[in-house]
């Protein structure tokens, strides 16, 4: 709370401390804001597959930065490669 009961935004550090507190309380002390961000980006990418929208959600200025947060599964890579493997005639 701010002065005289007015509300204020939470700082980045305050959010980190809350995540640390509740992660420990739920028996997940290694959980962090950074891991939550990666998990969000990976799931968003897997379900929606729209990198420009994900870039905006994460607040990045470049797609290259966003791609660091997306994890492509080995099965997805195998499927993509198998599409290029044409049967020999």
mmCIF file of N, CA and C in Angstrom:
data_model
loop_
_atom_site.group_PDB
_atom_site.id
_atom_site.type_symbol
_atom_site.label_atom_id
_atom_site.label_comp_id
_atom_site.label_asym_id
_atom_site.label_seq_id
_atom_site.Cartn_x
_atom_site.Cartn_y
_atom_site.Cartn_z
ATOM 1 N N UNK A 1 0.833 -1.183 0.000
ATOM 2 C CA UNK A 1 0.000 0.000 0.000
ATOM 3 C C UNK A 1 0.878 1.247 0.000
ATOM 4 N N UNK A 2 0.372 2.244 -0.643
ATOM 5 C CA UNK A 2 1.076 3.519 -0.698
ATOM 6 C C UNK A 2 0.608 4.428 0.426
ATOM 7 N N UNK A 3 0.926 5.702 0.331
ATOM 8 C CA UNK A 3 0.509 6.644 1.366
ATOM 9 C C UNK A 3 -1.013 6.767 1.448
ATOM 10 N N UNK A 4 -1.523 6.855 2.667
ATOM 11 C CA UNK A 4 -2.960 7.049 2.940
ATOM 12 C C UNK A 4 -3.846 6.036 2.232
ATOM 13 N N UNK A 5 -3.396 4.767 2.188
ATOM 14 C CA UNK A 5 -4.231 3.706 1.650
ATOM 15 C C UNK A 5 -4.296 3.623 0.130
ATOM 16 N N UNK A 6 -3.517 4.426 -0.568
ATOM 17 C CA UNK A 6 -3.519 4.324 -2.030
ATOM 18 C C UNK A 6 -2.700 3.103 -2.443
ATOM 19 N N UNK A 7 -3.039 2.549 -3.568
ATOM 20 C CA UNK A 7 -2.319 1.355 -4.019
ATOM 21 C C UNK A 7 -1.135 1.737 -4.890
ATOM 22 N N UNK A 8 -0.138 0.868 -4.892
ATOM 23 C CA UNK A 8 1.044 1.052 -5.728
ATOM 24 C C UNK A 8 1.310 -0.246 -6.472
ATOM 25 N N UNK A 9 2.058 -0.139 -7.547
ATOM 26 C CA UNK A 9 2.464 -1.340 -8.277
ATOM 27 C C UNK A 9 3.500 -2.100 -7.478
ATOM 28 N N UNK A 10 3.480 -3.425 -7.664
ATOM 29 C CA UNK A 10 4.512 -4.243 -7.039
ATOM 30 C C UNK A 10 5.804 -4.083 -7.825
ATOM 31 N N UNK A 11 6.904 -4.042 -7.128
ATOM 32 C CA UNK A 11 8.193 -3.978 -7.812
ATOM 33 C C UNK A 11 8.565 -5.376 -8.290
ATOM 34 N N UNK A 12 9.499 -5.450 -9.205
ATOM 35 C CA UNK A 12 9.965 -6.745 -9.704
ATOM 36 C C UNK A 12 10.534 -7.575 -8.551
ATOM 37 N N UNK A 13 11.264 -6.940 -7.669
ATOM 38 C CA UNK A 13 11.852 -7.647 -6.532
ATOM 39 C C UNK A 13 10.776 -8.160 -5.577
ATOM 40 N N UNK A 14 9.715 -7.392 -5.376
ATOM 41 C CA UNK A 14 8.621 -7.842 -4.498
ATOM 42 C C UNK A 14 7.967 -9.098 -5.065
ATOM 43 N N UNK A 15 7.804 -9.146 -6.376
ATOM 44 C CA UNK A 15 7.216 -10.330 -7.022
ATOM 45 C C UNK A 15 8.158 -11.519 -6.875
ATOM 46 N N UNK A 16 9.455 -11.302 -7.073
ATOM 47 C CA UNK A 16 10.434 -12.376 -6.899
ATOM 48 C C UNK A 16 10.368 -12.943 -5.482
ATOM 49 N N UNK A 17 10.284 -12.064 -4.491
ATOM 50 C CA UNK A 17 10.225 -12.507 -3.096
ATOM 51 C C UNK A 17 8.956 -13.313 -2.828
ATOM 52 N N UNK A 18 7.827 -12.898 -3.412
ATOM 53 C CA UNK A 18 6.581 -13.645 -3.231
ATOM 54 C C UNK A 18 6.695 -15.036 -3.855
ATOM 55 N N UNK A 19 7.264 -15.108 -5.047
ATOM 56 C CA UNK A 19 7.433 -16.403 -5.712
ATOM 57 C C UNK A 19 8.323 -17.307 -4.858
ATOM 58 N N UNK A 20 9.436 -16.760 -4.356
ATOM 59 C CA UNK A 20 10.335 -17.532 -3.488
ATOM 60 C C UNK A 20 9.597 -18.038 -2.244
ATOM 61 N N UNK A 21 8.830 -17.172 -1.626
ATOM 62 C CA UNK A 21 8.099 -17.526 -0.400
ATOM 63 C C UNK A 21 7.108 -18.660 -0.657
ATOM 64 N N UNK A 22 6.278 -18.500 -1.689
ATOM 65 C CA UNK A 22 5.249 -19.506 -1.949
ATOM 66 C C UNK A 22 5.826 -20.780 -2.546
ATOM 67 N N UNK A 23 6.906 -20.671 -3.301
ATOM 68 C CA UNK A 23 7.559 -21.863 -3.846
ATOM 69 C C UNK A 23 8.081 -22.734 -2.702
ATOM 70 N N UNK A 24 8.711 -22.102 -1.719
ATOM 71 C CA UNK A 24 9.196 -22.850 -0.546
ATOM 72 C C UNK A 24 8.027 -23.453 0.214
ATOM 73 N N UNK A 25 6.948 -22.680 0.361
ATOM 74 C CA UNK A 25 5.767 -23.156 1.076
ATOM 75 C C UNK A 25 5.111 -24.361 0.419
ATOM 76 N N UNK A 26 5.226 -24.465 -0.894
ATOM 77 C CA UNK A 26 4.645 -25.584 -1.630
ATOM 78 C C UNK A 26 5.672 -26.676 -1.922
ATOM 79 N N UNK A 27 6.850 -26.563 -1.304
ATOM 80 C CA UNK A 27 7.862 -27.598 -1.459
ATOM 81 C C UNK A 27 8.595 -27.561 -2.794
ATOM 82 N N UNK A 28 8.621 -26.408 -3.436
ATOM 83 C CA UNK A 28 9.305 -26.239 -4.718
ATOM 84 C C UNK A 28 10.321 -25.100 -4.622
ATOM 85 N N UNK A 29 11.332 -25.230 -3.770
ATOM 86 C CA UNK A 29 12.246 -24.100 -3.531
ATOM 87 C C UNK A 29 13.058 -23.680 -4.758
ATOM 88 N N UNK A 30 13.165 -24.535 -5.766
ATOM 89 C CA UNK A 30 13.963 -24.155 -6.935
ATOM 90 C C UNK A 30 13.154 -23.354 -7.967
ATOM 91 N N UNK A 31 11.851 -23.177 -7.715
ATOM 92 C CA UNK A 31 11.014 -22.400 -8.629
ATOM 93 C C UNK A 31 11.406 -20.927 -8.583
ATOM 94 N N UNK A 32 11.426 -20.291 -9.756
ATOM 95 C CA UNK A 32 11.791 -18.870 -9.812
ATOM 96 C C UNK A 32 10.934 -18.163 -10.853
ATOM 97 N N UNK A 33 10.970 -16.846 -10.827
ATOM 98 C CA UNK A 33 10.255 -16.051 -11.826
ATOM 99 C C UNK A 33 10.771 -16.406 -13.216
ATOM 100 N N UNK A 34 12.079 -16.592 -13.318
ATOM 101 C CA UNK A 34 12.693 -16.927 -14.601
ATOM 102 C C UNK A 34 12.160 -18.261 -15.141
ATOM 103 N N UNK A 35 12.046 -19.262 -14.277
ATOM 104 C CA UNK A 35 11.518 -20.564 -14.701
ATOM 105 C C UNK A 35 10.047 -20.453 -15.095
ATOM 106 N N UNK A 36 9.281 -19.662 -14.353
ATOM 107 C CA UNK A 36 7.873 -19.464 -14.708
ATOM 108 C C UNK A 36 7.749 -18.799 -16.076
ATOM 109 N N UNK A 37 8.621 -17.843 -16.348
ATOM 110 C CA UNK A 37 8.621 -17.148 -17.640
ATOM 111 C C UNK A 37 8.927 -18.116 -18.778
ATOM 112 N N UNK A 38 9.939 -18.971 -18.576
ATOM 113 C CA UNK A 38 10.277 -19.977 -19.585
ATOM 114 C C UNK A 38 9.116 -20.952 -19.793
ATOM 115 N N UNK A 39 8.512 -21.392 -18.703
ATOM 116 C CA UNK A 39 7.387 -22.330 -18.798
ATOM 117 C C UNK A 39 6.220 -21.708 -19.558
ATOM 118 N N UNK A 40 5.913 -20.454 -19.234
ATOM 119 C CA UNK A 40 4.841 -19.758 -19.945
ATOM 120 C C UNK A 40 5.137 -19.680 -21.437
ATOM 121 N N UNK A 41 6.359 -19.260 -21.780
ATOM 122 C CA UNK A 41 6.726 -19.088 -23.189
ATOM 123 C C UNK A 41 6.676 -20.412 -23.936
ATOM 124 N N UNK A 42 7.168 -21.468 -23.307
ATOM 125 C CA UNK A 42 7.176 -22.783 -23.959
ATOM 126 C C UNK A 42 5.753 -23.270 -24.207
ATOM 127 N N UNK A 43 4.904 -23.137 -23.206
ATOM 128 C CA UNK A 43 3.513 -23.607 -23.347
ATOM 129 C C UNK A 43 2.747 -22.758 -24.362
ATOM 130 N N UNK A 44 2.932 -21.457 -24.300
ATOM 131 C CA UNK A 44 2.271 -20.540 -25.241
ATOM 132 C C UNK A 44 2.681 -20.892 -26.668
ATOM 133 N N UNK A 45 3.981 -21.104 -26.854
ATOM 134 C CA UNK A 45 4.494 -21.432 -28.182
ATOM 135 C C UNK A 45 3.932 -22.773 -28.677
ATOM 136 N N UNK A 46 3.856 -23.757 -27.780
ATOM 137 C CA UNK A 46 3.351 -25.080 -28.154
ATOM 138 C C UNK A 46 1.869 -25.045 -28.510
ATOM 139 N N UNK A 47 1.094 -24.260 -27.789
ATOM 140 C CA UNK A 47 -0.352 -24.250 -28.000
ATOM 141 C C UNK A 47 -0.808 -23.245 -29.044
ATOM 142 N N UNK A 48 -0.181 -22.093 -29.113
ATOM 143 C CA UNK A 48 -0.640 -21.036 -30.013
ATOM 144 C C UNK A 48 0.266 -20.881 -31.219
ATOM 145 N N UNK A 49 1.568 -21.130 -31.029
ATOM 146 C CA UNK A 49 2.551 -21.088 -32.114
ATOM 147 C C UNK A 49 2.505 -19.779 -32.903
ATOM 148 N N UNK A 50 2.497 -18.680 -32.191
ATOM 149 C CA UNK A 50 2.506 -17.357 -32.815
ATOM 150 C C UNK A 50 3.611 -16.534 -32.144
ATOM 151 N N UNK A 51 4.813 -16.603 -32.714
ATOM 152 C CA UNK A 51 5.974 -15.961 -32.096
ATOM 153 C C UNK A 51 5.810 -14.443 -31.987
ATOM 154 N N UNK A 52 5.267 -13.746 -32.995
ATOM 155 C CA UNK A 52 5.091 -12.292 -32.814
ATOM 156 C C UNK A 52 4.195 -11.941 -31.620
ATOM 157 N N UNK A 53 3.128 -12.705 -31.403
ATOM 158 C CA UNK A 53 2.276 -12.441 -30.238
ATOM 159 C C UNK A 53 3.004 -12.770 -28.944
ATOM 160 N N UNK A 54 3.760 -13.863 -28.944
ATOM 161 C CA UNK A 54 4.532 -14.229 -27.765
ATOM 162 C C UNK A 54 5.566 -13.149 -27.466
ATOM 163 N N UNK A 55 6.202 -12.624 -28.494
ATOM 164 C CA UNK A 55 7.183 -11.550 -28.316
ATOM 165 C C UNK A 55 6.553 -10.376 -27.580
ATOM 166 N N UNK A 56 5.334 -10.014 -27.991
ATOM 167 C CA UNK A 56 4.645 -8.901 -27.327
ATOM 168 C C UNK A 56 4.278 -9.254 -25.884
ATOM 169 N N UNK A 57 3.845 -10.505 -25.655
ATOM 170 C CA UNK A 57 3.497 -10.938 -24.291
ATOM 171 C C UNK A 57 4.697 -10.847 -23.359
ATOM 172 N N UNK A 58 5.884 -11.196 -23.869
ATOM 173 C CA UNK A 58 7.092 -11.182 -23.049
ATOM 174 C C UNK A 58 7.749 -9.811 -23.000
ATOM 175 N N UNK A 59 7.324 -8.892 -23.864
ATOM 176 C CA UNK A 59 7.873 -7.544 -23.866
ATOM 177 C C UNK A 59 9.220 -7.424 -24.543
ATOM 178 N N UNK A 60 9.516 -8.344 -25.449
ATOM 179 C CA UNK A 60 10.805 -8.301 -26.149
ATOM 180 C C UNK A 60 10.738 -7.376 -27.353
ATOM 181 N N UNK A 61 11.882 -6.795 -27.694
ATOM 182 C CA UNK A 61 11.933 -5.945 -28.883
ATOM 183 C C UNK A 61 12.324 -6.741 -30.118
ATOM 184 N N UNK A 62 12.929 -7.921 -29.926
ATOM 185 C CA UNK A 62 13.315 -8.713 -31.098
ATOM 186 C C UNK A 62 12.824 -10.149 -30.981
ATOM 187 N N UNK A 63 12.522 -10.734 -32.122
ATOM 188 C CA UNK A 63 12.076 -12.132 -32.190
ATOM 189 C C UNK A 63 13.190 -13.063 -31.706
ATOM 190 N N UNK A 64 14.446 -12.717 -32.004
ATOM 191 C CA UNK A 64 15.565 -13.570 -31.609
ATOM 192 C C UNK A 64 15.589 -13.779 -30.091
ATOM 193 N N UNK A 65 15.310 -12.742 -29.346
ATOM 194 C CA UNK A 65 15.275 -12.861 -27.890
ATOM 195 C C UNK A 65 14.137 -13.785 -27.470
ATOM 196 N N UNK A 66 13.004 -13.654 -28.109
ATOM 197 C CA UNK A 66 11.849 -14.488 -27.785
ATOM 198 C C UNK A 66 12.143 -15.956 -28.056
ATOM 199 N N UNK A 67 12.851 -16.242 -29.132
ATOM 200 C CA UNK A 67 13.123 -17.629 -29.500
ATOM 201 C C UNK A 67 13.969 -18.345 -28.444
ATOM 202 N N UNK A 68 14.718 -17.591 -27.643
ATOM 203 C CA UNK A 68 15.483 -18.199 -26.553
ATOM 204 C C UNK A 68 14.531 -18.850 -25.550
ATOM 205 N N UNK A 69 13.360 -18.265 -25.383
ATOM 206 C CA UNK A 69 12.397 -18.749 -24.401
ATOM 207 C C UNK A 69 11.537 -19.899 -24.903
ATOM 208 N N UNK A 70 11.576 -20.200 -26.169
ATOM 209 C CA UNK A 70 10.740 -21.274 -26.697
ATOM 210 C C UNK A 70 11.585 -22.528 -26.832
ATOM 211 N N UNK A 71 11.057 -23.616 -26.353
ATOM 212 C CA UNK A 71 11.769 -24.895 -26.403
ATOM 213 C C UNK A 71 11.039 -25.809 -27.370
ATOM 214 N N UNK A 72 11.726 -26.216 -28.406
ATOM 215 C CA UNK A 72 11.111 -27.109 -29.381
ATOM 216 C C UNK A 72 11.408 -28.536 -28.954
ATOM 217 N N UNK A 73 10.356 -29.357 -28.874
ATOM 218 C CA UNK A 73 10.500 -30.737 -28.444
ATOM 219 C C UNK A 73 11.171 -31.558 -29.538
ATOM 220 N N UNK A 74 11.892 -32.608 -29.136
ATOM 221 C CA UNK A 74 12.550 -33.496 -30.095
ATOM 222 C C UNK A 74 11.546 -34.118 -31.063
ATOM 223 N N UNK A 75 10.363 -34.465 -30.567
ATOM 224 C CA UNK A 75 9.340 -35.059 -31.440
ATOM 225 C C UNK A 75 8.921 -34.080 -32.535
ATOM 226 N N UNK A 76 8.815 -32.802 -32.189
ATOM 227 C CA UNK A 76 8.462 -31.793 -33.176
ATOM 228 C C UNK A 76 9.546 -31.688 -34.241
ATOM 229 N N UNK A 77 10.804 -31.770 -33.814
ATOM 230 C CA UNK A 77 11.907 -31.722 -34.775
ATOM 231 C C UNK A 77 11.877 -32.940 -35.694
ATOM 232 N N UNK A 78 11.641 -34.124 -35.122
ATOM 233 C CA UNK A 78 11.577 -35.351 -35.928
ATOM 234 C C UNK A 78 10.457 -35.261 -36.960
ATOM 235 N N UNK A 79 9.324 -34.742 -36.553
ATOM 236 C CA UNK A 79 8.189 -34.602 -37.475
ATOM 237 C C UNK A 79 8.536 -33.646 -38.607
ATOM 238 N N UNK A 80 9.158 -32.532 -38.264
ATOM 239 C CA UNK A 80 9.530 -31.562 -39.297
ATOM 240 C C UNK A 80 10.533 -32.149 -40.269
ATOM 241 N N UNK A 81 11.506 -32.889 -39.758
ATOM 242 C CA UNK A 81 12.533 -33.486 -40.628
ATOM 243 C C UNK A 81 11.938 -34.586 -41.481
ATOM 244 N N UNK A 82 11.023 -35.364 -40.921
ATOM 245 C CA UNK A 82 10.436 -36.467 -41.686
ATOM 246 C C UNK A 82 9.620 -35.962 -42.874
ATOM 247 N N UNK A 83 9.129 -34.746 -42.801
ATOM 248 C CA UNK A 83 8.392 -34.168 -43.921
ATOM 249 C C UNK A 83 9.315 -33.930 -45.115
ATOM 250 N N UNK A 84 10.608 -33.761 -44.858
ATOM 251 C CA UNK A 84 11.567 -33.554 -45.922
ATOM 252 C C UNK A 84 12.104 -34.854 -46.496
ATOM 253 N N UNK A 85 11.933 -35.936 -45.784
ATOM 254 C CA UNK A 85 12.425 -37.229 -46.248
ATOM 255 C C UNK A 85 11.418 -37.840 -47.223
ATOM 256 N N UNK A 86 11.648 -37.595 -48.469
ATOM 257 C CA UNK A 86 10.770 -38.122 -49.512
ATOM 258 C C UNK A 86 11.230 -39.534 -49.878
ATOM 259 N N UNK A 87 10.303 -40.425 -50.202
ATOM 260 C CA UNK A 87 10.700 -41.776 -50.624
ATOM 261 C C UNK A 87 11.469 -41.713 -51.936
ATOM 262 N N UNK A 88 12.519 -42.546 -52.032
ATOM 263 C CA UNK A 88 13.332 -42.572 -53.257
ATOM 264 C C UNK A 88 12.577 -43.321 -54.342
ATOM 265 N N UNK A 89 12.718 -42.844 -55.569
ATOM 266 C CA UNK A 89 12.028 -43.489 -56.698
ATOM 267 C C UNK A 89 12.904 -44.506 -57.357
#
